[in-house]
mmCIF file of C-alpha atoms and ligand atoms in Angstrom:
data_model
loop_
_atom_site.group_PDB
_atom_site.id
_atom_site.type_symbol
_atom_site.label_atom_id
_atom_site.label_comp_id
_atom_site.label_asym_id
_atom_site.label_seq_id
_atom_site.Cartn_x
_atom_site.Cartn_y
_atom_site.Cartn_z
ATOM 1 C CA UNK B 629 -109.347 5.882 5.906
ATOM 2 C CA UNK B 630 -111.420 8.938 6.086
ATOM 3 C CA UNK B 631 -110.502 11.341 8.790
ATOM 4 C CA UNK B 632 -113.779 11.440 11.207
ATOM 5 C CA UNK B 633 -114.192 13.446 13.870
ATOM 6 C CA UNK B 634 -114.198 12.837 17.612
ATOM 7 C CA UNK B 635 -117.909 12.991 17.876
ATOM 8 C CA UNK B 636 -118.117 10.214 15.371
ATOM 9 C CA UNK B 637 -114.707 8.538 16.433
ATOM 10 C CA UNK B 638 -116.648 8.176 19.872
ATOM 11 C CA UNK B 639 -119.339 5.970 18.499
ATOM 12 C CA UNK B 640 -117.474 3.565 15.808
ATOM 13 C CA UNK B 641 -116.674 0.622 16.905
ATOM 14 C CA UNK B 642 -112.999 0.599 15.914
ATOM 15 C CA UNK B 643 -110.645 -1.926 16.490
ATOM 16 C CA UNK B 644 -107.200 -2.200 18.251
ATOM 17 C CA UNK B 645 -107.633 -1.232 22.116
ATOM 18 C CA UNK B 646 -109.597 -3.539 22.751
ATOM 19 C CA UNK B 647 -109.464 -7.348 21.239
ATOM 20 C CA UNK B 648 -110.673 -10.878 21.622
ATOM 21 C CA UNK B 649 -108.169 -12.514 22.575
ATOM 22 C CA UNK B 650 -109.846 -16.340 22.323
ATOM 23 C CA UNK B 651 -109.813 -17.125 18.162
ATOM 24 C CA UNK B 652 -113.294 -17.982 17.329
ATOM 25 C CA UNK B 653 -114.665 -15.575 18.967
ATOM 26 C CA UNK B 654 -118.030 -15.104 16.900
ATOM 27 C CA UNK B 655 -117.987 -11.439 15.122
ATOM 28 C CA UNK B 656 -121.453 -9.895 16.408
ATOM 29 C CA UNK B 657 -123.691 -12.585 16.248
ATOM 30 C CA UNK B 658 -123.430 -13.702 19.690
ATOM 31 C CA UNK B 659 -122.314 -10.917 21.248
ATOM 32 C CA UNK B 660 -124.617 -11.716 24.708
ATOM 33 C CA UNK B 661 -121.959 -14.458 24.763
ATOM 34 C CA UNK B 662 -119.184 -12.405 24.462
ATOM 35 C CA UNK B 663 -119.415 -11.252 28.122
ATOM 36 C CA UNK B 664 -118.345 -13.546 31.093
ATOM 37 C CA UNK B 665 -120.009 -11.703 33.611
ATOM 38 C CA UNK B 666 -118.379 -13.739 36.535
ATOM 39 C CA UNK B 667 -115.279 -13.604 35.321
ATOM 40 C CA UNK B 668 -112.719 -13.343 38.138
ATOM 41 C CA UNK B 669 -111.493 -9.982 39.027
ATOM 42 C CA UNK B 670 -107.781 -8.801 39.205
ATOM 43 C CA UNK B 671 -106.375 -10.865 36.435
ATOM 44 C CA UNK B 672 -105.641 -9.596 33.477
ATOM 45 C CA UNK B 673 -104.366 -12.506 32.035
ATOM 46 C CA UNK B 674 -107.209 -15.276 30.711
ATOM 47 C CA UNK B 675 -107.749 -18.974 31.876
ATOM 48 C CA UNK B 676 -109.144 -21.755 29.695
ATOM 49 C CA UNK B 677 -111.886 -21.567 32.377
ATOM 50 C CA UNK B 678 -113.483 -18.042 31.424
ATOM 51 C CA UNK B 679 -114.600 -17.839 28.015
ATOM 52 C CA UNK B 680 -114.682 -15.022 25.373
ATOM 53 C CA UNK B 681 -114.164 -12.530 27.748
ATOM 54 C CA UNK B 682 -113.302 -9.258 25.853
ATOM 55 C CA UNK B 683 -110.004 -7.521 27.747
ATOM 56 C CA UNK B 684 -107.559 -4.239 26.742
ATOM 57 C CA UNK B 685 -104.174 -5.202 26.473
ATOM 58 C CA UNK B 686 -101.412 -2.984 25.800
ATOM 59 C CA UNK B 687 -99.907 -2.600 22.490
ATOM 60 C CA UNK B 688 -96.204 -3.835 21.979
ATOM 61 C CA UNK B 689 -94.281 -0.328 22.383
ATOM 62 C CA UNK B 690 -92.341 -1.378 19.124
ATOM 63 C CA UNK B 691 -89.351 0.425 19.502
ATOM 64 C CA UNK B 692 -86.208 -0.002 22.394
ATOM 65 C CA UNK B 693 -86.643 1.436 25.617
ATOM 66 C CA UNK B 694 -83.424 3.281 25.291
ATOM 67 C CA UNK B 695 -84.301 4.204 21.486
ATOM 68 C CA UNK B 696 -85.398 7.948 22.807
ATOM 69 C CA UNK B 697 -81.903 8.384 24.925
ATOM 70 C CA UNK B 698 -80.908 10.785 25.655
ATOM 71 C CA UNK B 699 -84.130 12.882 25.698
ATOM 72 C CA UNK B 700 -86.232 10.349 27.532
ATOM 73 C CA UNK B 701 -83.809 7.705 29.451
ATOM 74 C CA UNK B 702 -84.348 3.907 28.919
ATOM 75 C CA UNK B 703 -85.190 3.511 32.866
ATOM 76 C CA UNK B 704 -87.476 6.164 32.529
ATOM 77 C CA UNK B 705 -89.252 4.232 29.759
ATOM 78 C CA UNK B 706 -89.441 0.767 30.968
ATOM 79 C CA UNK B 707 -90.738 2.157 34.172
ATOM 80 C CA UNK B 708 -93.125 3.769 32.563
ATOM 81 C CA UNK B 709 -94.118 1.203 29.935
ATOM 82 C CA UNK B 710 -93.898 -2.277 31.793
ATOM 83 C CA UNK B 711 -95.251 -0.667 35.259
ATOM 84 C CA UNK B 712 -97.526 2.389 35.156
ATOM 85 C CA UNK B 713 -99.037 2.038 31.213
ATOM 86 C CA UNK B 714 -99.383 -1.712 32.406
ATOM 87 C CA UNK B 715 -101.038 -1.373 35.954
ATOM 88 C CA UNK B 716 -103.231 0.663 34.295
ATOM 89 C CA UNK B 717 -104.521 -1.889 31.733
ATOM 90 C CA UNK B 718 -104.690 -4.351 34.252
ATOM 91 C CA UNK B 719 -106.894 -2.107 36.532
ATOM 92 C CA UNK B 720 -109.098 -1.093 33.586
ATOM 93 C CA UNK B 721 -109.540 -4.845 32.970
ATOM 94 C CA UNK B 722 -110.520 -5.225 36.547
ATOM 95 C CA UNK B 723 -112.868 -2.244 36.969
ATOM 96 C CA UNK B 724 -114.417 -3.623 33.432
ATOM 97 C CA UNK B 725 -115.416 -6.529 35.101
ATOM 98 C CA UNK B 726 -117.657 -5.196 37.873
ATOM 99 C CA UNK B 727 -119.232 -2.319 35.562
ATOM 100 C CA UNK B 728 -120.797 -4.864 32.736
ATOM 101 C CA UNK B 729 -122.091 -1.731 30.825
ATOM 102 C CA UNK B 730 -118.382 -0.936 30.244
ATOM 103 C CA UNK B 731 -118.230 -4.727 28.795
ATOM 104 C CA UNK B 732 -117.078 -4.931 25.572
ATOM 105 C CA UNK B 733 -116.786 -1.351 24.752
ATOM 106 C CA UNK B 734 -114.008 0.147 21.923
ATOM 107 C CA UNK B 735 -111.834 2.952 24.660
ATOM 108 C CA UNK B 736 -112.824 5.668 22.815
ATOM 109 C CA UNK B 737 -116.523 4.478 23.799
ATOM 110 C CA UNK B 738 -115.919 3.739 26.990
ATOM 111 C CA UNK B 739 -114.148 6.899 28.015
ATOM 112 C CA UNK B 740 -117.004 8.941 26.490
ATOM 113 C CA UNK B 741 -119.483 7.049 28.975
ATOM 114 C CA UNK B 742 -117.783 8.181 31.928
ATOM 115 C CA UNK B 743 -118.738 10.683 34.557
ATOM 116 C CA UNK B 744 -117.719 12.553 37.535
ATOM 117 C CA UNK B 745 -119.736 9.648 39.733
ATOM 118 C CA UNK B 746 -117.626 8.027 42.244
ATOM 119 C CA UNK B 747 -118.880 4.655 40.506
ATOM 120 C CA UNK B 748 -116.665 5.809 37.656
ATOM 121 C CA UNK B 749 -113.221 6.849 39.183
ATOM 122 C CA UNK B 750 -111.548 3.176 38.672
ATOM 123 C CA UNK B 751 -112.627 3.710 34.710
ATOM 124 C CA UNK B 752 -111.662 6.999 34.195
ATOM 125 C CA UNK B 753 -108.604 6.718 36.076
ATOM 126 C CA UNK B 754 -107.355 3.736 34.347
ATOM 127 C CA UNK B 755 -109.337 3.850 31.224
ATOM 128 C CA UNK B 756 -107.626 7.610 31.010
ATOM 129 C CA UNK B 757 -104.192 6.022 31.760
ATOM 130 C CA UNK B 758 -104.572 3.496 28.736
ATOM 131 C CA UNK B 759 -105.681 5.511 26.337
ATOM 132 C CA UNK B 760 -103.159 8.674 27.136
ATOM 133 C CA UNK B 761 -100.301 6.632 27.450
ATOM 134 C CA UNK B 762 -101.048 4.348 24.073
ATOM 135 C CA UNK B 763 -101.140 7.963 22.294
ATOM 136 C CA UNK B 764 -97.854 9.016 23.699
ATOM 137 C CA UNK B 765 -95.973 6.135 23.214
ATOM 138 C CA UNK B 766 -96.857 6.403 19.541
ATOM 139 C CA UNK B 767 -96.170 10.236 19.239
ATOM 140 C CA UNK B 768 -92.192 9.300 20.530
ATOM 141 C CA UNK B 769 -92.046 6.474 17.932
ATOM 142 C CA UNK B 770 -88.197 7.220 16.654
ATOM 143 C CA UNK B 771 -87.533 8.545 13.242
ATOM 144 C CA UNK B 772 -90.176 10.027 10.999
ATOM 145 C CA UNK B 773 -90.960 13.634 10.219
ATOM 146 C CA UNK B 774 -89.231 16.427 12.160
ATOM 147 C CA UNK B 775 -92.427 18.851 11.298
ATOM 148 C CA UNK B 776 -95.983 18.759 9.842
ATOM 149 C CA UNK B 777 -97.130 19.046 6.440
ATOM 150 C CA UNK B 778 -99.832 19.238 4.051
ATOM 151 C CA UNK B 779 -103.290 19.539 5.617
ATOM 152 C CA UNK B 780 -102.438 18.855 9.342
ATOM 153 C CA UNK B 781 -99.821 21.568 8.718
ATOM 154 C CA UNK B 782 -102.654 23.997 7.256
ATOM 155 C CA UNK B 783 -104.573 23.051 10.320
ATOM 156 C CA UNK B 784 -102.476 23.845 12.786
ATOM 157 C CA UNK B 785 -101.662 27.430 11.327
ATOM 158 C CA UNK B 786 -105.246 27.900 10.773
ATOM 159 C CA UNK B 787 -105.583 28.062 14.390
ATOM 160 C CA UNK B 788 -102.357 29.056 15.417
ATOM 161 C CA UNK B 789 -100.921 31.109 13.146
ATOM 162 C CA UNK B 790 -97.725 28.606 12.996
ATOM 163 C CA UNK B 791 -96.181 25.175 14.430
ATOM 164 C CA UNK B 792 -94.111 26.805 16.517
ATOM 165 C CA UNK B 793 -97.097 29.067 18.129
ATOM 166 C CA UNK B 794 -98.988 26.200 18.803
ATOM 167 C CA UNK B 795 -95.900 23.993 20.146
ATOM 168 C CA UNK B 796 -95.650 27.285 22.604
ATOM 169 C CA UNK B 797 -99.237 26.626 23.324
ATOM 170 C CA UNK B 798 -98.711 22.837 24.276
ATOM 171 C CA UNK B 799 -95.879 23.291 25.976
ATOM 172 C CA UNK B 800 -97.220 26.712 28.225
ATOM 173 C CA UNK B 801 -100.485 24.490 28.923
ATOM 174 C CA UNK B 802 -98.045 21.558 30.231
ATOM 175 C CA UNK B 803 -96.272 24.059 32.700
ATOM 176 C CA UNK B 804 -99.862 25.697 33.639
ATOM 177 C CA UNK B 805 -101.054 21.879 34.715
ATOM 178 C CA UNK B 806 -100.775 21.763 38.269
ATOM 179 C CA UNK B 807 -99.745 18.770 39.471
ATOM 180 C CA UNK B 808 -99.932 15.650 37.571
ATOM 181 C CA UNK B 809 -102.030 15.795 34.132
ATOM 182 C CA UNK B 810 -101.419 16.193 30.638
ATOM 183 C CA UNK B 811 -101.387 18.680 27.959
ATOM 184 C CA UNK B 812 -103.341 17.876 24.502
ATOM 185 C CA UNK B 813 -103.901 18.827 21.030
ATOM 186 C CA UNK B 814 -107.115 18.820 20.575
ATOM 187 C CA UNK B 815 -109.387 18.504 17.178
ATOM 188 C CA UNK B 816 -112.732 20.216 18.612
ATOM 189 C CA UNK B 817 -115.907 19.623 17.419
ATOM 190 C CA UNK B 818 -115.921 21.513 14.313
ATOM 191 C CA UNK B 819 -112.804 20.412 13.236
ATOM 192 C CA UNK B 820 -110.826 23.234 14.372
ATOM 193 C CA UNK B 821 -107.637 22.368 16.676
ATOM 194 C CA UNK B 822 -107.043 23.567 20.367
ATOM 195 C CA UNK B 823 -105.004 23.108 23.074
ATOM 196 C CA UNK B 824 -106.152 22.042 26.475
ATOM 197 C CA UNK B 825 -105.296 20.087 29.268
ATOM 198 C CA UNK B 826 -106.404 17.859 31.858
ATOM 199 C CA UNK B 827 -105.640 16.903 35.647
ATOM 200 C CA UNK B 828 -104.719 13.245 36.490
ATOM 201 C CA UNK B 829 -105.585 10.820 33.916
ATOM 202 C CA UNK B 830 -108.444 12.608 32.360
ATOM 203 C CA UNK B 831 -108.856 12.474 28.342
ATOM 204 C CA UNK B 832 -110.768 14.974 25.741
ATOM 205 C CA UNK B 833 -112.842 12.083 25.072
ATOM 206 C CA UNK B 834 -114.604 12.344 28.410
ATOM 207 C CA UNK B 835 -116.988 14.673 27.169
ATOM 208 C CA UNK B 836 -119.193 14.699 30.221
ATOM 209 C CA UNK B 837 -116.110 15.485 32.517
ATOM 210 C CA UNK B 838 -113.514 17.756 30.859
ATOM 211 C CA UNK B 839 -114.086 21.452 30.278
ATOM 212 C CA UNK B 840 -112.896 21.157 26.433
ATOM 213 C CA UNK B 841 -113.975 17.913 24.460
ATOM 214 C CA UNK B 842 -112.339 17.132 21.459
ATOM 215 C CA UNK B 843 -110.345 14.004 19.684
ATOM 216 C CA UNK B 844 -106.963 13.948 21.167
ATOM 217 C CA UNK B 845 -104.300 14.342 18.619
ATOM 218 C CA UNK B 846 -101.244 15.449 20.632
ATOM 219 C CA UNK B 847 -100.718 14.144 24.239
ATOM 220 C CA UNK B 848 -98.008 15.085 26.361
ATOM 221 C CA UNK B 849 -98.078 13.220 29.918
ATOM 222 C CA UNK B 850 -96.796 15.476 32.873
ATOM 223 C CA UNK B 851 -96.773 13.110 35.546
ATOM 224 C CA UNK B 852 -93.425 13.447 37.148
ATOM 225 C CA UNK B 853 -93.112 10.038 36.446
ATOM 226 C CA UNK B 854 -92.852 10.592 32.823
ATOM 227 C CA UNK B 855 -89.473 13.103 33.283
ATOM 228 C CA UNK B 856 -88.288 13.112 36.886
ATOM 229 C CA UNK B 857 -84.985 10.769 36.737
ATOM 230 C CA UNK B 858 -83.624 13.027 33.509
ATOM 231 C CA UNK B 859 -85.371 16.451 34.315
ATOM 232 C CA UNK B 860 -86.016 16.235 38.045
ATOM 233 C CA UNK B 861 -88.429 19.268 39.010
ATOM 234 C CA UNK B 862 -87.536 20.926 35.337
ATOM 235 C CA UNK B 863 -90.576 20.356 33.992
ATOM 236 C CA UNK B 864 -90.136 23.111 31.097
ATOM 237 C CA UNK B 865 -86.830 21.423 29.611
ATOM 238 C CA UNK B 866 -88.355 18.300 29.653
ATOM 239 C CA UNK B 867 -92.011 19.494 27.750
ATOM 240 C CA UNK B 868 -89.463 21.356 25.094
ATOM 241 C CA UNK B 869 -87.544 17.934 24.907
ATOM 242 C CA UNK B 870 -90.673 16.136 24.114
ATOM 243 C CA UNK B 871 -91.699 18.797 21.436
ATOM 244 C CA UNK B 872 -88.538 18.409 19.422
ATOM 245 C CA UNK B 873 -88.547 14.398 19.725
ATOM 246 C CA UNK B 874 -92.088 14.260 18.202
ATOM 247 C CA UNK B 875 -92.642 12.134 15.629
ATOM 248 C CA UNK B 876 -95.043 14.394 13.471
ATOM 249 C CA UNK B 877 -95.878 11.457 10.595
ATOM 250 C CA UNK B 878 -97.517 9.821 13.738
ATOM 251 C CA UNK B 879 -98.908 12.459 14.901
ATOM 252 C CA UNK B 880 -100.938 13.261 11.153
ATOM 253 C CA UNK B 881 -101.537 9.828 11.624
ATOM 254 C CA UNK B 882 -103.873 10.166 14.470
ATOM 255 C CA UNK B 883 -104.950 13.220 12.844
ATOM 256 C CA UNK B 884 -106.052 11.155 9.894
ATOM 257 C CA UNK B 885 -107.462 8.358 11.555
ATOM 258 C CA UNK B 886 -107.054 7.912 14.986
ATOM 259 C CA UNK B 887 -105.098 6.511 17.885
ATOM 260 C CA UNK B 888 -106.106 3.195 17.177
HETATM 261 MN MN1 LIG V 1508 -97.480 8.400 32.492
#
């Protein structure tokens, strides 16, 4: 696949976040019916009662939740897999349902929508905690490249000189986020990488929110959940843990074509 950038990654209608989860769904054709307006809130899971209603589920992690011991403990990761990535999926499913203009909508879509309105916190809040978390999860998958190369590697030292300039970058703007947030690799609008970050469970793809838009391509979650049974308050050791665990083939992956 072609790489595209954000601003066009923001209005495909991609496939893997979100899915139909009833077979025989109809493609496009009847997408009106596609929508179960009265569907019942606070469920994520479906009953043979509510028809074709489109929900996000949360892709299998695909590796063991002790697979990144020691730098990231398995209790650390099944926490943070089975309970906060999953709350949040079943929250954005919720808030979905009483926001029908969200209905429907690829996450990459749907974050773009979003805006500081208090109509909008349960979306961006757990439509933020979705996407972030399905991007980090694949950035730890074990094994793969220890460093970038090829183009993604002449990216990065087009803007920064060097991988290990810009991993300095990432890891200073993870230390600089006050309280919980997360610290990003960013592909801006012209194709040129950045690093930013963002409070709470805010995303680059919330362009009418964040100070610096862009396609995320690194994400690096600094909740204290993420670290705080290995690292406690050591915030640094664990961002420089994460950093040398990276899988870099998934990262050019996302590069390439996207989180999903
Ligand atoms: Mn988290």
């Amino acid at each position: 696949m072609k790489k595209r950038t954000f601003l066009k990654l923001t209005g495909a209608a991609g496939a893997g976040l979100l899915v139909a989860p009833f077979a025989g769904c109809g493609p496009s054709g009847d997408a009106e019916g596609v929508m179960a307006p009265e569907a019942t809130p606070g469920a994520g899971e479906q009953t043979g009662k509510r028809p074709k209603l489109k929900l996000h589920e949360q892709a299998p992690l695909g590796y063991a939740y002790d697979a990144l011991a020691p730098v990231i403990d398995a209790e650390t990761m099944e926490l943070h897999y089975s309970k906060h990535h999953a709350g949040y999926v079943r929250n954005l499913n919720a808030a979905v349902r009483k926001a029908h203009e969200f209905e429907g909508l690829h996450i990459d879509e749907l974050l773009g929508r979003l805006n500081e309105s208090d109509a909008h916190v349960g979306l961006r809040n757990n439509g933020g905690g979705h996407f972030n978390h399905t991007l980090y999860w694949k950035l730890l998958t074990p094994g793969g490249a220890s460093a970038p190369s090829g183009k993604f590697k002449a990216a990065i030292d087009e803007a920064f000189g060097s991988t290990a300039n810009m991993l300095e970058a990432l890891r200073t703007a993870g230390a600089k986020q006050f309280g919980s947030g997360w610290a990003w690799l960013i592909e801006q609008a012209d194709g040129r990488l950045a690093v930013t970050s963002t409070p709470n469970q805010d995303n680059p793809l919330m362009t009418q929110i964040v100070e610096a838009p862009g396609r995320p391509i690194i994400g690096v979650d600094v909740w204290e959940h993420a670290y705080y049974l290995n690292y406690q308050n050591r915030r640094g050791d664990y961002l420089q843990a994460f950093t040398d665990v990276l899988n870099w083939d998934a990262a050019a992956a996302v590069w390439a074509e996207g989180v999903a």
